[in-house]
Amino acid sequence: MGNEERITWKTGEILKKYGVSLRKSLGQNFLIDPNMVKKIAESAHLESEDGVIEIGPGVGVLTAELAKRAKKVVAVEIDGRLIPILSDIFRDWKSIRIIHGDILKINLHEITSFLLQETKRVHVVANLPYYVTTPILMRLLEDKLPLTSIVVMVQREVADRIAAEPGGKEYGALSIACQYFAKVEKVLQVPKEVFYPKPEVDSTVIRLMLYAFPPVRVEEENLFFQVVRASFANRRKTLFNNLRSAFPELEQNLSSLLSEGGIDPKRRGETLTIQEFSTLSNLIWRERVKKRGEKLLYE
Ligand code: SAM
């Protein structure tokens, strides 16, 4: 059976009724399997007092399942053609609020502090548009929103990168950013057949349980991420060479800093644990403080 013939469930009926054709440029691969939609909603472990931010509700199939389980759902959709459809479908659902906007631009703190003020915990749940997965995840994590979890469907290969351990080619700045802010878990493998139109890649639902405090102590978060990015700038280069290019002012002290941190300068960035990145960035931070002529208490 072809993918087109399979869209007999709600998604297909709604798209047909409103005459909307899906746009690849907006990452519009909609879910057409009711069981999968339920499974995704269940994997968020929502409680009746919880609030949800949904990114890209599409025609609302996941939105409805989330609203059945939570106290309130705020769904942010960029495509103006879908807004009247969503408003129509959810006219009588008091617990659903549809917002027309770009998740990368709207003020998310306004949502958590006003629209979801009366909810106990806040979760983000979404079948993400794949063309902006990384910027969306980075924004959710770096904005330091009061979130309990982020449960999102992403391209399988991106899920592998997010959950990767040190040592492999999948491990990189995205793995470290996600694992610095949250405990990462793959919760569901999703075949391409449950989408319309059928994408070229399989998908995975991942759950990020956000930490109250990061698992490692970092003196300056910006510097930590700068060190991480620099270490992966050229994967064929040694850690020493990558760091030397990014921090030329440290060249004289780089070898001694690495040796003080117990890190072999010939290693590649992809072999360092988050703990080692934090040690390294704290040593660089201390070096910069000294260079500025500020006095360190213990010296
Ligand atoms: N939730 C629906 C489903 O599972 O069937 C649709 C998921 S589809 C993969 C991604 C959705 O995100 C689309 O509705 C698309 O229009 C929307 N979208 C794309 N970019 C967006 C952005 N920057 N902000 C908000 N929504 C966006």
Tab-separated table of C-alpha atoms and ligand atoms in Angstrom:
chain	number	residue	atom	x	y	z
A	1	MET	CA	0.000	0.000	0.000
A	2	GLY	CA	1.442	3.427	-0.973
A	3	ASN	CA	1.927	6.171	1.567
A	4	GLU	CA	-0.757	8.366	-0.052
A	5	GLU	CA	-3.381	5.606	0.212
A	6	ARG	CA	-2.575	5.135	3.870
A	7	ILE	CA	-3.570	8.632	4.932
A	8	THR	CA	-7.109	7.649	5.719
A	9	TRP	CA	-6.827	8.645	9.364
A	10	LYS	CA	-7.559	12.120	10.739
A	11	THR	CA	-4.496	13.861	9.293
A	12	GLY	CA	-5.453	12.967	5.722
A	13	GLU	CA	-9.121	13.880	6.197
A	14	ILE	CA	-8.259	17.258	7.691
A	15	LEU	CA	-5.711	18.150	5.011
A	16	LYS	CA	-8.220	17.200	2.318
A	17	LYS	CA	-11.105	19.077	3.943
A	18	TYR	CA	-9.131	22.332	4.233
A	19	GLY	CA	-7.270	21.885	0.947
A	20	VAL	CA	-3.825	22.298	2.502
A	21	SER	CA	-0.762	20.825	0.804
A	22	LEU	CA	2.273	20.176	2.973
A	23	ARG	CA	5.503	22.158	2.667
A	24	LYS	CA	8.840	20.397	2.728
A	25	SER	CA	10.578	23.706	3.488
A	26	LEU	CA	8.772	23.790	6.858
A	27	GLY	CA	9.670	20.190	7.730
A	28	GLN	CA	6.024	19.157	7.350
A	29	ASN	CA	6.002	15.372	7.678
A	30	PHE	CA	2.796	14.722	9.602
A	31	LEU	CA	2.013	11.679	11.729
A	32	ILE	CA	-0.608	9.371	10.238
A	33	ASP	CA	-0.541	6.488	12.701
A	34	PRO	CA	-2.833	6.956	15.738
A	35	ASN	CA	-0.976	4.326	17.785
A	36	MET	CA	2.336	6.088	17.280
A	37	VAL	CA	0.799	9.424	18.280
A	38	LYS	CA	-0.457	7.835	21.522
A	39	LYS	CA	2.925	6.236	22.189
A	40	ILE	CA	4.716	9.582	21.801
A	41	ALA	CA	2.262	11.315	24.133
A	42	GLU	CA	2.667	8.493	26.669
A	43	SER	CA	6.458	8.691	26.539
A	44	ALA	CA	6.277	12.221	28.012
A	45	HIS	CA	4.875	10.793	31.312
A	46	LEU	CA	2.516	13.737	31.739
A	47	GLU	CA	0.504	14.261	34.902
A	48	SER	CA	-2.880	15.967	35.091
A	49	GLU	CA	-1.425	19.142	36.656
A	50	ASP	CA	1.337	19.523	34.052
A	51	GLY	CA	1.739	22.071	31.269
A	52	VAL	CA	3.077	21.367	27.771
A	53	ILE	CA	4.646	23.514	25.087
A	54	GLU	CA	4.168	21.800	21.736
A	55	ILE	CA	6.307	22.925	18.801
A	56	GLY	CA	4.653	22.645	15.396
A	57	PRO	CA	1.211	21.121	16.096
A	58	GLY	CA	0.473	20.687	12.376
A	59	VAL	CA	-3.207	19.715	12.304
A	60	GLY	CA	-3.238	18.902	15.991
A	61	VAL	CA	-3.166	15.101	16.217
A	62	LEU	CA	-0.473	15.039	18.914
A	63	THR	CA	-1.891	18.208	20.502
A	64	ALA	CA	-5.163	16.396	21.254
A	65	GLU	CA	-3.391	13.425	22.883
A	66	LEU	CA	-1.264	15.791	24.990
A	67	ALA	CA	-4.315	17.779	26.092
A	68	LYS	CA	-6.031	14.567	27.231
A	69	ARG	CA	-3.121	13.946	29.610
A	70	ALA	CA	-2.067	17.433	30.813
A	71	LYS	CA	-3.695	20.496	32.346
A	72	LYS	CA	-2.755	22.912	29.571
A	73	VAL	CA	-1.070	22.768	26.151
A	74	VAL	CA	0.400	25.816	24.414
A	75	ALA	CA	1.069	24.924	20.778
A	76	VAL	CA	3.280	27.167	18.633
A	77	GLU	CA	2.838	26.828	14.852
A	78	ILE	CA	4.695	28.888	12.231
A	79	ASP	CA	2.443	28.083	9.248
A	80	GLY	CA	-0.384	30.620	9.086
A	81	ARG	CA	-2.474	28.306	6.858
A	82	LEU	CA	-2.787	25.848	9.760
A	83	ILE	CA	-3.941	28.384	12.372
A	84	PRO	CA	-7.633	28.574	11.275
A	85	ILE	CA	-7.706	24.758	11.073
A	86	LEU	CA	-6.331	24.393	14.589
A	87	SER	CA	-8.652	27.101	15.949
A	88	ASP	CA	-11.581	25.334	14.329
A	89	ILE	CA	-10.686	21.867	15.620
A	90	PHE	CA	-9.919	23.012	19.154
A	91	ARG	CA	-12.696	25.619	19.482
A	92	ASP	CA	-14.176	23.844	22.503
A	93	TRP	CA	-10.936	22.695	24.104
A	94	LYS	CA	-10.328	25.221	26.883
A	95	SER	CA	-7.003	23.642	27.779
A	96	ILE	CA	-5.408	24.262	24.374
A	97	ARG	CA	-3.921	27.608	23.358
A	98	ILE	CA	-2.699	27.972	19.783
A	99	ILE	CA	-0.024	30.566	19.042
A	100	HIS	CA	0.966	31.621	15.533
A	101	GLY	CA	4.728	32.141	15.676
A	102	ASP	CA	8.257	30.952	15.140
A	103	ILE	CA	9.547	28.924	18.088
A	104	LEU	CA	13.005	30.410	17.504
A	105	LYS	CA	11.729	33.960	17.865
A	106	ILE	CA	8.905	34.081	20.389
A	107	ASN	CA	9.522	34.783	24.052
A	108	LEU	CA	9.295	31.363	25.672
A	109	HIS	CA	9.609	32.744	29.210
A	110	GLU	CA	6.334	34.554	28.581
A	111	ILE	CA	4.716	31.183	27.893
A	112	THR	CA	6.134	29.458	30.963
A	113	SER	CA	5.532	32.343	33.349
A	114	PHE	CA	2.113	33.531	32.145
A	115	LEU	CA	0.306	31.019	29.956
A	116	LEU	CA	1.482	27.993	31.933
A	117	GLN	CA	1.660	29.770	35.293
A	118	GLU	CA	-0.877	27.513	36.957
A	119	THR	CA	0.672	24.239	35.928
A	120	LYS	CA	2.920	22.141	38.141
A	121	ARG	CA	5.719	21.086	35.795
A	122	VAL	CA	6.347	22.196	32.211
A	123	HIS	CA	7.390	19.846	29.385
A	124	VAL	CA	8.175	20.437	25.753
A	125	VAL	CA	6.756	17.729	23.500
A	126	ALA	CA	7.072	17.765	19.720
A	127	ASN	CA	7.502	16.011	16.448
A	128	LEU	CA	10.185	18.513	15.468
A	129	PRO	CA	10.626	20.075	12.034
A	130	TYR	CA	13.966	18.461	11.151
A	131	TYR	CA	15.449	21.452	9.318
A	132	VAL	CA	15.729	23.355	12.617
A	133	THR	CA	16.211	20.590	15.203
A	134	THR	CA	19.552	21.787	16.570
A	135	PRO	CA	18.710	25.519	16.866
A	136	ILE	CA	15.420	24.622	18.579
A	137	LEU	CA	17.083	22.275	21.085
A	138	MET	CA	19.875	24.759	21.786
A	139	ARG	CA	17.383	27.550	22.346
A	140	LEU	CA	15.285	25.443	24.740
A	141	LEU	CA	18.385	24.465	26.728
A	142	GLU	CA	20.271	27.763	26.717
A	143	ASP	CA	17.251	29.934	27.531
A	144	LYS	CA	17.195	28.251	30.941
A	145	LEU	CA	13.452	27.811	30.920
A	146	PRO	CA	11.880	26.149	33.952
A	147	LEU	CA	11.369	22.866	32.083
A	148	THR	CA	11.146	19.367	33.548
A	149	SER	CA	11.620	17.503	30.290
A	150	ILE	CA	11.931	17.830	26.533
A	151	VAL	CA	10.450	14.886	24.634
A	152	VAL	CA	10.997	15.239	20.926
A	153	MET	CA	11.031	13.203	17.782
A	154	VAL	CA	14.178	13.811	15.782
A	155	GLN	CA	15.964	12.229	12.847
A	156	ARG	CA	17.551	8.951	14.053
A	157	GLU	CA	21.041	10.092	13.165
A	158	VAL	CA	20.578	13.271	15.243
A	159	ALA	CA	19.317	11.188	18.195
A	160	ASP	CA	22.504	9.104	17.934
A	161	ARG	CA	24.597	12.278	18.063
A	162	ILE	CA	22.692	13.679	21.029
A	163	ALA	CA	23.071	10.484	23.071
A	164	ALA	CA	26.643	9.655	21.945
A	165	GLU	CA	29.394	8.731	24.416
A	166	PRO	CA	32.997	9.953	24.033
A	167	GLY	CA	35.187	8.140	21.535
A	168	GLY	CA	33.002	7.813	18.452
A	169	LYS	CA	32.400	9.944	15.385
A	170	GLU	CA	28.877	10.802	16.546
A	171	TYR	CA	30.155	12.465	19.736
A	172	GLY	CA	30.426	16.233	19.337
A	173	ALA	CA	29.355	19.671	20.541
A	174	LEU	CA	25.641	18.729	20.306
A	175	SER	CA	26.134	15.628	22.523
A	176	ILE	CA	27.971	17.682	25.122
A	177	ALA	CA	25.474	20.568	25.125
A	178	CYS	CA	22.521	18.198	25.594
A	179	GLN	CA	24.267	16.034	28.197
A	180	TYR	CA	25.463	19.105	30.133
A	181	PHE	CA	21.895	20.325	30.582
A	182	ALA	CA	19.984	17.038	30.749
A	183	LYS	CA	19.945	13.288	31.223
A	184	VAL	CA	19.414	11.970	27.709
A	185	GLU	CA	17.448	8.834	26.871
A	186	LYS	CA	16.237	7.319	23.591
A	187	VAL	CA	12.670	6.211	24.212
A	188	LEU	CA	11.112	5.149	20.916
A	189	GLN	CA	12.279	4.132	17.455
A	190	VAL	CA	9.886	5.376	14.791
A	191	PRO	CA	9.789	4.018	11.225
A	192	LYS	CA	9.335	6.404	8.289
A	193	GLU	CA	6.059	4.691	7.306
A	194	VAL	CA	4.080	6.508	10.034
A	195	PHE	CA	4.490	9.903	8.340
A	196	TYR	CA	2.879	11.641	5.405
A	197	PRO	CA	4.702	12.406	3.230
A	198	LYS	CA	7.119	9.592	3.995
A	199	PRO	CA	10.539	11.097	4.858
A	200	GLU	CA	13.834	9.623	3.664
A	201	VAL	CA	15.048	8.904	7.195
A	202	ASP	CA	13.874	6.980	10.234
A	203	SER	CA	13.200	8.822	13.463
A	204	THR	CA	13.720	8.421	17.194
A	205	VAL	CA	11.918	9.951	20.144
A	206	ILE	CA	14.357	11.177	22.772
A	207	ARG	CA	13.675	12.361	26.306
A	208	LEU	CA	15.851	14.995	27.948
A	209	MET	CA	15.271	15.194	31.715
A	210	LEU	CA	16.644	18.608	32.662
A	211	TYR	CA	19.082	18.868	35.565
A	212	ALA	CA	18.541	21.385	38.362
A	213	PHE	CA	22.347	21.694	38.394
A	214	PRO	CA	24.741	20.580	35.644
A	215	PRO	CA	26.615	17.306	36.300
A	216	VAL	CA	29.997	19.116	36.227
A	217	ARG	CA	31.124	22.379	37.826
A	218	VAL	CA	31.893	25.051	35.260
A	219	GLU	CA	33.182	28.537	36.204
A	220	GLU	CA	31.994	30.243	33.022
A	221	GLU	CA	29.470	28.508	30.803
A	222	ASN	CA	30.257	30.570	27.678
A	223	LEU	CA	33.920	29.693	27.930
A	224	PHE	CA	33.085	25.997	28.497
A	225	PHE	CA	31.086	25.896	25.246
A	226	GLN	CA	33.751	27.909	23.440
A	227	VAL	CA	36.340	25.282	24.471
A	228	VAL	CA	34.013	22.466	23.374
A	229	ARG	CA	33.351	24.040	19.970
A	230	ALA	CA	37.053	24.789	19.455
A	231	SER	CA	38.018	21.206	20.316
A	232	PHE	CA	35.776	19.884	17.535
A	233	ALA	CA	36.565	22.649	15.020
A	234	ASN	CA	38.758	20.320	12.969
A	235	ARG	CA	38.268	16.695	13.913
A	236	ARG	CA	41.517	15.610	12.286
A	237	LYS	CA	43.570	18.018	14.377
A	238	THR	CA	44.854	17.260	17.873
A	239	LEU	CA	43.254	18.964	20.848
A	240	PHE	CA	46.393	21.105	21.231
A	241	ASN	CA	46.250	22.402	17.663
A	242	ASN	CA	42.527	23.118	17.764
A	243	LEU	CA	42.871	25.002	21.056
A	244	ARG	CA	45.913	26.910	19.851
A	245	SER	CA	43.925	28.246	16.886
A	246	ALA	CA	40.980	29.272	19.062
A	247	PHE	CA	42.959	30.705	21.985
A	248	PRO	CA	46.188	32.129	20.481
A	249	GLU	CA	46.792	34.216	23.615
A	250	LEU	CA	47.256	30.982	25.592
A	251	GLU	CA	49.852	29.400	23.341
A	252	GLN	CA	52.718	29.694	25.867
A	253	ASN	CA	50.715	28.081	28.648
A	254	LEU	CA	48.634	25.589	26.727
A	255	SER	CA	50.892	22.570	27.250
A	256	SER	CA	51.205	23.164	30.972
A	257	LEU	CA	47.436	23.756	31.326
A	258	LEU	CA	46.684	20.472	29.566
A	259	SER	CA	49.230	18.608	31.647
A	260	GLU	CA	47.827	20.156	34.855
A	261	GLY	CA	44.423	18.832	33.789
A	262	GLY	CA	45.913	15.391	33.120
A	263	ILE	CA	44.980	15.623	29.428
A	264	ASP	CA	47.388	14.441	26.724
A	265	PRO	CA	47.683	17.305	24.153
A	266	LYS	CA	47.802	14.763	21.318
A	267	ARG	CA	44.298	13.507	22.061
A	268	ARG	CA	41.390	14.444	19.758
A	269	GLY	CA	38.459	16.460	21.113
A	270	GLU	CA	36.103	13.519	20.547
A	271	THR	CA	37.823	11.473	23.285
A	272	LEU	CA	37.262	13.992	26.102
A	273	THR	CA	34.520	13.433	28.667
A	274	ILE	CA	32.304	16.298	29.851
A	275	GLN	CA	34.270	16.244	33.115
A	276	GLU	CA	37.527	16.733	31.189
A	277	PHE	CA	36.050	19.609	29.175
A	278	SER	CA	34.964	21.297	32.395
A	279	THR	CA	38.441	20.817	33.965
A	280	LEU	CA	40.047	22.272	30.860
A	281	SER	CA	37.718	25.259	30.609
A	282	ASN	CA	38.151	26.020	34.332
A	283	LEU	CA	41.945	26.000	33.885
A	284	ILE	CA	41.654	28.379	30.917
A	285	TRP	CA	39.309	30.557	32.956
A	286	ARG	CA	41.873	30.705	35.792
A	287	GLU	CA	44.617	31.609	33.303
A	288	ARG	CA	42.538	34.460	31.919
A	289	VAL	CA	41.809	35.789	35.416
A	290	LYS	CA	45.541	35.793	36.148
A	291	LYS	CA	46.287	37.538	32.845
A	292	ARG	CA	43.823	40.300	33.726
A	293	GLY	CA	45.921	40.847	36.831
A	294	GLU	CA	43.151	39.824	39.209
A	295	LYS	CA	44.347	38.184	42.384
A	296	LEU	CA	43.426	34.563	42.996
A	297	LEU	CA	42.803	33.717	46.639
A	298	TYR	CA	44.810	30.539	46.748
A	299	GLU	CA	48.004	31.885	45.206
B	1	SAM	N1	2.853	17.781	15.095
B	1	SAM	C1	2.465	17.458	13.748
B	1	SAM	C2	2.495	15.953	13.552
B	1	SAM	O1	3.206	15.293	14.332
B	1	SAM	O2	1.816	15.451	12.658
B	1	SAM	C3	3.350	18.151	12.708
B	1	SAM	C4	4.855	17.850	12.834
B	1	SAM	S1	5.816	18.419	11.467
B	1	SAM	C5	7.199	17.323	11.568
B	1	SAM	C6	6.561	19.927	12.057
B	1	SAM	C7	5.623	21.102	12.300
B	1	SAM	O3	6.395	22.220	12.766
B	1	SAM	C8	4.875	21.611	11.082
B	1	SAM	O4	3.537	21.833	11.408
B	1	SAM	C9	5.571	22.936	10.721
B	1	SAM	O5	4.737	23.854	10.063
B	1	SAM	C10	5.986	23.409	12.102
B	1	SAM	N2	7.145	24.330	12.134
B	1	SAM	C11	8.204	24.372	11.284
B	1	SAM	N3	9.089	25.311	11.659
B	1	SAM	C12	8.580	25.884	12.797
B	1	SAM	C13	9.024	26.935	13.653
B	1	SAM	N4	10.184	27.566	13.424
B	1	SAM	N5	8.246	27.295	14.709
B	1	SAM	C14	7.062	26.650	14.938
B	1	SAM	N6	6.599	25.643	14.155
B	1	SAM	C15	7.340	25.256	13.105
